[in-house]
Coordinates of C-alpha atoms and ligand atoms in Angstrom, one line a residue:
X1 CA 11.4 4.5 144.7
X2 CA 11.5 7.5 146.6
X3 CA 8.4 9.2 147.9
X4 CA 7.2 13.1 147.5
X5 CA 9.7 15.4 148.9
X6 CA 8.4 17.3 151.7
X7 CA 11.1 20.5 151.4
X8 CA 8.2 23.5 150.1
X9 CA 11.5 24.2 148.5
X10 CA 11.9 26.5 145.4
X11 CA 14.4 24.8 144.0
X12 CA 13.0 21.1 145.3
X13 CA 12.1 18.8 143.1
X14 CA 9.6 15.9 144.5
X15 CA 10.9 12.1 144.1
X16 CA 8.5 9.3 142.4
X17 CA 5.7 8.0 144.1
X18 CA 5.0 4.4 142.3
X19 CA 4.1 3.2 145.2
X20 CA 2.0 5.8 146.7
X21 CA -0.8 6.8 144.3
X22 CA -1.5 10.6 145.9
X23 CA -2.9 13.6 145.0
X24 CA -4.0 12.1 141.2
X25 CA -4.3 15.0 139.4
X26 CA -4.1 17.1 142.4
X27 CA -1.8 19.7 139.8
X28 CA -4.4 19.7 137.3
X29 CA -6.1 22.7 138.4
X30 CA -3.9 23.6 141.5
X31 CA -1.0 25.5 141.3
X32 CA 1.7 24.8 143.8
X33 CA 3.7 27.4 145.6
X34 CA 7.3 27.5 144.9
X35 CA 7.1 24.1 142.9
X36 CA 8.6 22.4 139.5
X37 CA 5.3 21.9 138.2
X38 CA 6.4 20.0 135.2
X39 CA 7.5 17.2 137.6
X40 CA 3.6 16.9 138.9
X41 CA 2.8 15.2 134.7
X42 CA 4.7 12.1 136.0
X43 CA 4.6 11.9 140.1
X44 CA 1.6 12.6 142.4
X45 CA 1.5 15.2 144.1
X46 CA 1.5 14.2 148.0
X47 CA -1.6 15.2 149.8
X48 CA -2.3 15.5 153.6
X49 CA -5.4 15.4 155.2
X50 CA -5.0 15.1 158.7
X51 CA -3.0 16.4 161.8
X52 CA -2.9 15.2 165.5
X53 CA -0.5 16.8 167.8
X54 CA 2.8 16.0 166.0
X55 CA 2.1 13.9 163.7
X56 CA 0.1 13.9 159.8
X57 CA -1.5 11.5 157.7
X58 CA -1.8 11.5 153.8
X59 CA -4.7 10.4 151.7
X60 CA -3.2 6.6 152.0
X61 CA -3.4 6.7 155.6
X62 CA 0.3 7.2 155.9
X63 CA 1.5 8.4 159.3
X64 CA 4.3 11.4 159.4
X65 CA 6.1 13.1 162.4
X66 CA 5.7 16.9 161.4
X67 CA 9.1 18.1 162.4
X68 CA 9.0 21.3 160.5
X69 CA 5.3 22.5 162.7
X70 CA 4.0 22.8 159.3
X71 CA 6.1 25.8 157.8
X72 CA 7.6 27.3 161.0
X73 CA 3.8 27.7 162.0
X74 CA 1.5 25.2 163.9
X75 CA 3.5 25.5 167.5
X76 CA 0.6 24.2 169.5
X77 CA 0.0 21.4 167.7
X78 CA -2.4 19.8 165.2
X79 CA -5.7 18.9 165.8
X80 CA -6.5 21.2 169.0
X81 CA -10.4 21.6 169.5
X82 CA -10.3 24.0 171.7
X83 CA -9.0 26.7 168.4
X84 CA -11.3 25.4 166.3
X85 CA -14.7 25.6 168.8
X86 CA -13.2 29.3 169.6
X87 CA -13.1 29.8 165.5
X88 CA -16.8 28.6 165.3
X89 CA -17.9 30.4 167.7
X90 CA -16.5 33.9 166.5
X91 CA -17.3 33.1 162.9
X92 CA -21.2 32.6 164.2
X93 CA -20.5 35.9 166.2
X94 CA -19.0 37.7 163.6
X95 CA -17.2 36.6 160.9
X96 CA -15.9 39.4 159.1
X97 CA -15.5 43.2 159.9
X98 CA -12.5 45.1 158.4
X99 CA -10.4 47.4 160.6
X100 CA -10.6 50.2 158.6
X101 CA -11.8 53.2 160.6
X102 CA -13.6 50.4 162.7
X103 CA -12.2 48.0 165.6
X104 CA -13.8 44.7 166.7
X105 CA -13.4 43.3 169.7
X106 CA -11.1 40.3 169.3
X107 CA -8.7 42.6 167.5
X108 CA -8.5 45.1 170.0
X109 CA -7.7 42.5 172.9
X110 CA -4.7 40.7 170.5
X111 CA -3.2 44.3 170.3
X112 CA -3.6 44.8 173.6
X113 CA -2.0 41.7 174.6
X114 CA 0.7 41.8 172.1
X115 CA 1.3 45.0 172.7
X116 CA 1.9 44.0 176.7
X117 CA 4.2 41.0 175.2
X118 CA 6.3 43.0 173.0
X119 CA 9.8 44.3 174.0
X120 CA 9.8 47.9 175.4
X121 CA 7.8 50.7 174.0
X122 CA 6.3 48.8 170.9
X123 CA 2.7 49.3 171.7
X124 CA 1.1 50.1 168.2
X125 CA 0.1 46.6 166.7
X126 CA -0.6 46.7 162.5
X127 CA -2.3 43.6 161.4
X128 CA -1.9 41.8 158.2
X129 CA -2.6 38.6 157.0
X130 CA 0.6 37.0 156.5
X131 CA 4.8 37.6 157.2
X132 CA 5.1 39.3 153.7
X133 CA 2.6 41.8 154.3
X134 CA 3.7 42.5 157.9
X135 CA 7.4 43.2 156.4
X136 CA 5.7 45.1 153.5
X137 CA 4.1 47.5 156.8
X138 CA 7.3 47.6 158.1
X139 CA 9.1 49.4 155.3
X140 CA 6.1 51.9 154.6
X141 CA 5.8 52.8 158.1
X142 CA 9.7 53.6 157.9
X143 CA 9.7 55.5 154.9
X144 CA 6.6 57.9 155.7
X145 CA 8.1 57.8 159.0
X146 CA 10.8 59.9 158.1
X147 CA 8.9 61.8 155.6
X148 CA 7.0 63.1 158.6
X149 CA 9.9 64.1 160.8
X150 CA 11.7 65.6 158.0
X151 CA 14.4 63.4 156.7
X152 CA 12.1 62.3 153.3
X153 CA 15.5 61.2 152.0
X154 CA 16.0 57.9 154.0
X155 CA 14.2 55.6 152.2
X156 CA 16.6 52.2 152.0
X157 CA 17.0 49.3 153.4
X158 CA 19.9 47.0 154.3
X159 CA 19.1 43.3 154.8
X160 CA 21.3 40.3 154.7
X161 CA 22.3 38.3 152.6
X162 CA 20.9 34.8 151.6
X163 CA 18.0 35.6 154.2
X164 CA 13.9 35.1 153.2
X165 CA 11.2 38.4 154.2
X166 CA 8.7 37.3 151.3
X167 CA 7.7 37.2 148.1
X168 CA 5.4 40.8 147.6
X169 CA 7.8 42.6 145.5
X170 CA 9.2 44.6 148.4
X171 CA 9.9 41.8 150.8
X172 CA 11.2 40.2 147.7
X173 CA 13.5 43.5 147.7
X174 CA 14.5 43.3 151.0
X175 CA 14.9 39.2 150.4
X176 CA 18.6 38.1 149.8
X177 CA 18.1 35.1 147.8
X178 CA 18.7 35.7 144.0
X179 CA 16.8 33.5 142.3
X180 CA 14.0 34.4 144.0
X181 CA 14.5 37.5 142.7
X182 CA 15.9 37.6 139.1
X183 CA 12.6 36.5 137.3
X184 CA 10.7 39.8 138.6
X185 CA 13.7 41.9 138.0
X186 CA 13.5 45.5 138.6
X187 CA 12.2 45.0 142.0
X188 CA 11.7 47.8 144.3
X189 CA 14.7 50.0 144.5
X190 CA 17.1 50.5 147.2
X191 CA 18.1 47.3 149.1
X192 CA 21.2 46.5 149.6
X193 CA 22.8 43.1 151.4
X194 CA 25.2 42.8 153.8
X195 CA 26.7 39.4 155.2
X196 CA 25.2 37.6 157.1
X197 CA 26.0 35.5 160.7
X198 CA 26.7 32.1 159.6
X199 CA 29.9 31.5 161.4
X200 CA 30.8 28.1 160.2
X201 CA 31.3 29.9 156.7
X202 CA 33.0 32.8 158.7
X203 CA 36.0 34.9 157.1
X204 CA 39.3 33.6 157.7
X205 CA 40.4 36.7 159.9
X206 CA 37.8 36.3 162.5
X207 CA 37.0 32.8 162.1
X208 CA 38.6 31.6 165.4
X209 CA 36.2 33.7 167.6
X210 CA 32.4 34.2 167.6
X211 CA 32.7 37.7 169.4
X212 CA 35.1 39.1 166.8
X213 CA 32.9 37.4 164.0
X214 CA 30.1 38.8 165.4
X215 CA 31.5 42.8 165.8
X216 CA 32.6 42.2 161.9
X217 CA 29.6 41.3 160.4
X218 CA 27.6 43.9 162.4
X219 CA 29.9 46.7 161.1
X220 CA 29.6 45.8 157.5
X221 CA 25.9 47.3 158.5
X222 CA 27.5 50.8 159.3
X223 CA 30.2 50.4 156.5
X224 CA 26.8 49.5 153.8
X225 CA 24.8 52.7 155.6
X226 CA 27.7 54.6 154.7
X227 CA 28.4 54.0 152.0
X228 CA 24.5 54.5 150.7
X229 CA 24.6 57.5 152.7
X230 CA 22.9 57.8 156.3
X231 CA 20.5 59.8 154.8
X232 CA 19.3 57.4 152.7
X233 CA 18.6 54.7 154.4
X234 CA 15.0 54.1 156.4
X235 CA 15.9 50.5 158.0
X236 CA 17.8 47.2 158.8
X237 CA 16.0 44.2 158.6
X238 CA 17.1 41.3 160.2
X239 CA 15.8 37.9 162.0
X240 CA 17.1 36.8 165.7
X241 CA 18.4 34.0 163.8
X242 CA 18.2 33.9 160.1
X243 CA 16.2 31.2 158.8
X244 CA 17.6 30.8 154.8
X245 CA 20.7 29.2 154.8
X246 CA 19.9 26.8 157.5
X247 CA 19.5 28.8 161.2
X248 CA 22.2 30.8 161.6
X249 CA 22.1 32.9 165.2
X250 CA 23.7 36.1 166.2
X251 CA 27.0 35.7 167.9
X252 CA 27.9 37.4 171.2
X253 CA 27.1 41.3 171.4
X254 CA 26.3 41.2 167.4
X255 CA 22.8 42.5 168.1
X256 CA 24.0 45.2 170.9
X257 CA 26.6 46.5 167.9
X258 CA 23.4 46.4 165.0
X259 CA 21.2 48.7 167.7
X260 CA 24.5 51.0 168.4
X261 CA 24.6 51.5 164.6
X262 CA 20.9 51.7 164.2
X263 CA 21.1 54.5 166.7
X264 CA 24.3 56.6 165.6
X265 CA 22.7 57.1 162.0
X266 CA 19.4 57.1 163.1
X267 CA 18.4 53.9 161.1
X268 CA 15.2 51.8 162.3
X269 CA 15.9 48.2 163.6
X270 CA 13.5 46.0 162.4
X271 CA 13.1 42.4 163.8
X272 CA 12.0 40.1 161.4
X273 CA 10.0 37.4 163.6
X274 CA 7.9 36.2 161.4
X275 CA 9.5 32.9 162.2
X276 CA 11.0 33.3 165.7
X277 CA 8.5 35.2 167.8
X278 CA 5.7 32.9 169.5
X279 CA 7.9 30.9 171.1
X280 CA 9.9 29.6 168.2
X281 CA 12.7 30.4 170.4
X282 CA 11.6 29.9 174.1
X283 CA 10.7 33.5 174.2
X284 CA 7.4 35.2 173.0
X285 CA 9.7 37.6 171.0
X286 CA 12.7 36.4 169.6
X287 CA 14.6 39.9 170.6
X288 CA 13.9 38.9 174.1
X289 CA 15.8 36.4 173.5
X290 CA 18.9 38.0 172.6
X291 CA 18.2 41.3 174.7
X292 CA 17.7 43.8 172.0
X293 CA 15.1 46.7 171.4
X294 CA 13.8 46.7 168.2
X295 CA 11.4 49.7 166.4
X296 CA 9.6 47.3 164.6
X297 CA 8.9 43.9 165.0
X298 CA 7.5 42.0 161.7
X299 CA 5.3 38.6 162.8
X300 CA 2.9 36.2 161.9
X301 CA 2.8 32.3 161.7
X302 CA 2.6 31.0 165.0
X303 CA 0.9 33.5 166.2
X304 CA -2.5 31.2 165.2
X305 CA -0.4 28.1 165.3
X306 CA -1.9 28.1 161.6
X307 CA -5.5 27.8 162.7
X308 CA -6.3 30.9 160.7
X309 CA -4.1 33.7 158.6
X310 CA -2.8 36.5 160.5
X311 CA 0.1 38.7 160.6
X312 CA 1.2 41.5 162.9
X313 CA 3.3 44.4 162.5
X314 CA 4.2 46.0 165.9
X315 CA 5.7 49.6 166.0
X316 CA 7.2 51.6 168.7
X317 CA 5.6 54.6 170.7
X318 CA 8.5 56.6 169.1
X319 CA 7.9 55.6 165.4
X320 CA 4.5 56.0 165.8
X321 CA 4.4 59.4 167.5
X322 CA 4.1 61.1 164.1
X323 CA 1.8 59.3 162.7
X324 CA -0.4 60.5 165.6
X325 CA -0.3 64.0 164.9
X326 CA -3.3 66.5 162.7
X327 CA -4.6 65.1 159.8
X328 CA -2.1 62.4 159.5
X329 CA -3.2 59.2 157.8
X330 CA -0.9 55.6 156.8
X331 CA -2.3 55.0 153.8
X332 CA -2.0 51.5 153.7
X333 CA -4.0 48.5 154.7
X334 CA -5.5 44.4 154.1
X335 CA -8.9 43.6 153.8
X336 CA -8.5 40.6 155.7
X337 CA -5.6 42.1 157.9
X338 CA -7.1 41.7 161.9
X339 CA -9.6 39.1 161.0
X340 CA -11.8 38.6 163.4
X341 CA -11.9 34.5 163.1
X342 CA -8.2 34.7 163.2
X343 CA -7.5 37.1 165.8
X344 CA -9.8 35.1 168.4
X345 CA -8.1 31.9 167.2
X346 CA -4.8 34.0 168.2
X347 CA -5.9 35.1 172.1
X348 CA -6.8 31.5 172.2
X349 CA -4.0 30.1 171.0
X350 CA -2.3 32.3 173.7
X351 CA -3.9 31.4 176.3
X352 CA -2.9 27.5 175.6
X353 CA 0.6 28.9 175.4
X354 CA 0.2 30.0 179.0
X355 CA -1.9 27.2 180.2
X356 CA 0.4 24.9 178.9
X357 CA 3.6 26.5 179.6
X358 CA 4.8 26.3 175.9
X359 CA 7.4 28.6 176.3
X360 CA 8.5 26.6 179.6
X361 CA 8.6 23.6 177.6
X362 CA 10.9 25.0 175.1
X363 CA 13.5 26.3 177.5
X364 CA 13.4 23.2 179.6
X365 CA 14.4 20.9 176.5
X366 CA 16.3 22.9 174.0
X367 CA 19.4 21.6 175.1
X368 CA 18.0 18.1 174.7
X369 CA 17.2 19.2 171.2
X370 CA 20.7 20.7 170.5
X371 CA 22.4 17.3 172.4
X372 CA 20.4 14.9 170.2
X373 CA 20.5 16.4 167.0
X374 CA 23.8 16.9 167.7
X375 CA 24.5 13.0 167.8
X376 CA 24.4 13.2 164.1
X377 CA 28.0 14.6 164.1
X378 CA 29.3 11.0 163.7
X379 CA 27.9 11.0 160.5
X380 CA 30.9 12.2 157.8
X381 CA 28.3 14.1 156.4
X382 CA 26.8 16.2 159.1
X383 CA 29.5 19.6 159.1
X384 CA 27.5 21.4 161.4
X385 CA 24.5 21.9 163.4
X386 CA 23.1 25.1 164.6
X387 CA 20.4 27.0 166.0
X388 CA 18.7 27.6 168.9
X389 CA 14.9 27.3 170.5
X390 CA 13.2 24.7 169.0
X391 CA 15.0 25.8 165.4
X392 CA 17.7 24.0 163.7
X393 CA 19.6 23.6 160.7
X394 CA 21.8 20.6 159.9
X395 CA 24.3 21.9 157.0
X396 CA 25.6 19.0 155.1
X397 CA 29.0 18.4 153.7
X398 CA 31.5 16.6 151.4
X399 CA 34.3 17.1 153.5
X400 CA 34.3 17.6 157.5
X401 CA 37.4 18.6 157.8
X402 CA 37.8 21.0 154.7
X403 CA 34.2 22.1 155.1
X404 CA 33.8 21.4 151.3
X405 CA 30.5 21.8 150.0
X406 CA 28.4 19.7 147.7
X407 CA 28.7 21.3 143.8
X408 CA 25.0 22.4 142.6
X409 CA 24.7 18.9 140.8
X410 CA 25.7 17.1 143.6
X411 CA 23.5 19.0 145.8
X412 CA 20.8 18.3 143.3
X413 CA 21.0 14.7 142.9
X414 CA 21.8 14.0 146.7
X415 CA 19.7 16.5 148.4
X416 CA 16.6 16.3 145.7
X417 CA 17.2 13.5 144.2
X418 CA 17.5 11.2 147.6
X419 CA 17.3 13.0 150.9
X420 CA 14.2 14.8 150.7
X421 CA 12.4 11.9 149.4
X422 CA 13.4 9.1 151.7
X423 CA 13.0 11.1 154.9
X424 CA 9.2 11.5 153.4
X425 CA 9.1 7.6 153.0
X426 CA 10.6 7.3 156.3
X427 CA 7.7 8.9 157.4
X428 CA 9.6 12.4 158.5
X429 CA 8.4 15.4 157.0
X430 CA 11.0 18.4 157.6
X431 CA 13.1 20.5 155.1
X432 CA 15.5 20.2 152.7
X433 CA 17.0 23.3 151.4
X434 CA 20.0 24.6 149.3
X435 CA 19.3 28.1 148.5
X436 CA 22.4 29.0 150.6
X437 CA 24.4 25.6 151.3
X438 CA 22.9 22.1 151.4
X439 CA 21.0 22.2 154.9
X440 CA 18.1 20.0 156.6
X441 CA 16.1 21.8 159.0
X442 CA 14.1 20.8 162.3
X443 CA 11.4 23.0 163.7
X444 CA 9.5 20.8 165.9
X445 CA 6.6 21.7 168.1
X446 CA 6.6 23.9 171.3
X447 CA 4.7 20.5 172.9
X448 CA 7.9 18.8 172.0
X449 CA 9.7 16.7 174.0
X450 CA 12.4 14.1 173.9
X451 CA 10.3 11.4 172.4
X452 CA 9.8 13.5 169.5
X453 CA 13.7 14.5 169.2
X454 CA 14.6 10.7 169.2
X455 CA 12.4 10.1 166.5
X456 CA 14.0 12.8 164.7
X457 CA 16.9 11.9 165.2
X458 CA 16.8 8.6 164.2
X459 CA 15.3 9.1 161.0
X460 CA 17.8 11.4 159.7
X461 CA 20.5 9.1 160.9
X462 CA 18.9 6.4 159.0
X463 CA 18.4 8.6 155.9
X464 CA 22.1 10.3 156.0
X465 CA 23.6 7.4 156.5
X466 CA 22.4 6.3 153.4
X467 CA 22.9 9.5 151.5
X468 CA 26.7 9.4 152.5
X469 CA 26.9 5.9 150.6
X470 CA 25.0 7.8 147.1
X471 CA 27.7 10.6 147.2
Ligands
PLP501 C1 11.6 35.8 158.1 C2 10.4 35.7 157.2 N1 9.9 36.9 156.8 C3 8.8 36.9 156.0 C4 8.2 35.7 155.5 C5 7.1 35.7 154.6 O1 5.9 35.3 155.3 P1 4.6 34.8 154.5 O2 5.0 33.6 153.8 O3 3.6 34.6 155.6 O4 4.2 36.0 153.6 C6 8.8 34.5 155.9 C7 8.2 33.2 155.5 O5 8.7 32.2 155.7 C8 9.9 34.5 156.8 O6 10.5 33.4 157.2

């Protein structure tokens, strides 16, 4: 018997748990995000109580290394007092106080310091409470951005394609994943997708060479903003490296070519962080990684390590020049966007990230990440691993040498069907995804080190192993 799959998948399905009576009727009232419900009337659902550091526990006392840092999200660790007494302590200060008109204190310090963090000139900080919502920012603020400066015509966006910005119905828009997208069909208009960077799938004619593969999927940007018309389009949204599809990064100078664009039709560059800033990547931003200058950078996630919701939206001096003018208002804006509970949680958490060196720690073991997950290419099913940071993606195939992919049943019945379900059992919870090609992904914590790759490792050897026998 397999045990609940751990994927947060859409298109997951969760294996039986005969043996592992969770969750009862835990899907009785409670409706599970991105979940075959209908599964739920014959398999628990599974249910975790607990965190420590990298590890969980579910209801049975079952002990799980957390390789995924929740979803992308809980880089410091479970479990860490110190965030919690800091939430207690605001929440008995004061819990709540929106950021309309008003400021509070914790929220002006986290802009502050972000502000100071971020890349260049982006120094205007918009809080939300999640990645969806900061996205959601970013677009308006692009739009009525050029309203104000005369160009009300550019109002697009091109994104890429197979990548995740959220489920609100314009970050579903911008969102390249059709079947995310289909049920809610018409979405916002004007998005359009472009490829995107994964270079093991490259095009035959600049296969052979990152660089070239990098300059050609940067200029289908220009050719899509051409042929939309420059002075239609508002933005480009991309991630440092693209989390859907299983991590794919920017090759050589591919960023420097997107700004160039960005630049010669006067399009805004915005950096989708949500998952790579906070360290994700070694950096606090993941543009600093790669040495670009973005107008917008979307965020949220680690930015709490999960302690407490909170997104951020951070704008350049430029792009918010206008706004800053007469009787100029955004009109736009989250009840709970700037929480006061959350943003304390977040200077906190920032400060552990310096005490602890967190970002240190990253870039003084990701190549003992890449090197050990990187074993698993004896396996004949491991094609490729990629990604960077602390943020991988194992893409799984028939055929090494032919590349050949799993077909959607085969995908269904390995991937959903076994994978997912016996890394669980084997007490690993990570992800297991096929809305691009059939990929396991690794997103350990920033505390990580190679104790915590070894594990990982040798689970999904064990697992794979076995999966390669099922095919
Ligand atoms: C790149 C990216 N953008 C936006 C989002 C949406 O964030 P949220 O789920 O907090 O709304 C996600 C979520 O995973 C993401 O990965």
């Amino acid at each position: 018997m397999t045990s609940p799959n751990p994927t947060l998948d859409a298109t997951s399905d969760h294996g039986q748990t005969e043996d592992q009576p969770m969750g009862g009727n835990a899907a009785e009232h409670l409706w599970l995000h991105f979940s075959r419900m209908a599964g739920y009337a014959t398999k628990p659902v599974p249910v975790i109580e607990r965190g420590e550091g990298a590890y969980i526990w579910d209801t049975n006392g079952k002990k799980y290394l957390d390789a995924l840092s929740g979803l992308f999200v809980v880089q410091a660790g479970h479990g860490r007092e110190e965030l919690a007494e800091v939430m207690a302590a605001q929440a008995r200060k004061l819990a709540f106080f929106p950021i309309w008109s008003y400021a509070h204190p914790t929220a002006i310090e986290l802009a502050d310091r972000l502000a100071a963090e971020a890349p260049g000139d982006l120094n205007k900080v918009f809080f939300s409470t999640g990645g969806a919502e900061a996205v959601e920012t970013a677009w308006k603020v692009a739009k009525q951005y050029y309203k104000l400066i005369g160009k009300p015509g550019k109002h697009k966006v091109i994104s890429r394609a197979i990548a995740y910005h959220g489920t609100t119905q314009g970050a579903l828009s911008i969102t390249g994943v059709p079947p995310f997208k289909t049920p809610f069909e018409p979405l916002v208009p004007g998005s359009h997708r472009v490829p995107n960077t994964n270079f093991y799938r490259a095009p035959q004619h600049v296969g052979h060479d990152e660089k070239e593969f990098g300059r050609w999927a940067a200029d289908r940007i220009e050719e899509a903003i051409l042929a939309e018309g420059p002075d239609s389009v508002a933005a480009v949204f991309v991630e440092p490296v693209q989390n859907a599809g299983g991590c794919f990064v920017p090759p050589p100078g591919y960023f420097e070519r997107v700004r160039e664009i960005c630049d010669t039709y006067d399009v805004l560059l915005v950096s989708d962080e949500v998952i790579c800033a906070y360290g994700r990547l070694g950096t606090m931003f993941g543009a600093q990684k790669y040495g670009y200058q973005p107008d917008i950078i979307t965020s949220a996630k680690g930015l709490t390590s999960g302690y407490s919701p909170l997104g951020a939206a951070i704008i350049s001096d430029r792009v918010f020049e206008p706004f800053n003018s007469g009787n100029t208002t955004f009109p736009h804006g989250y009840t709970f966007g700037g929480h006061p509970v959350s943003c304390a949680v977040a200077l906190a958490n920032l400060d552990l990230f310096e005490r602890e060196d967190l970002l240190g720690n990253v870039q003084r073991n990701e190549n003992a990440l890449r090197q050990t997950l990187e074993k698993l290419y004896d396996l004949p099913i491991v094609g490729d691993v990629r990604g960077d940071g602390y943020f991988y993606g194992i893409e799984l195939v028939k055929d090494k040498n032919s590349k050949e992919r799993f077909t959607r049943e085969e995908s269904e019945r390995i991937l959903r069907g076994y994978i997912s379900g016996a890394l669980y059992d084997n007490g690993l919870y990570c992800r297991t995804d096929d809305r691009g090609d059939t990929v396991v992904q690794v997103a350990p914590m920033l505390t990580s080190d190679q104790a915590i790759f070894d594990e990982m490792e040798q689970k999904l050897r064990f697992v794979l192993e076995k999966a390669w026998t099922l095919i």
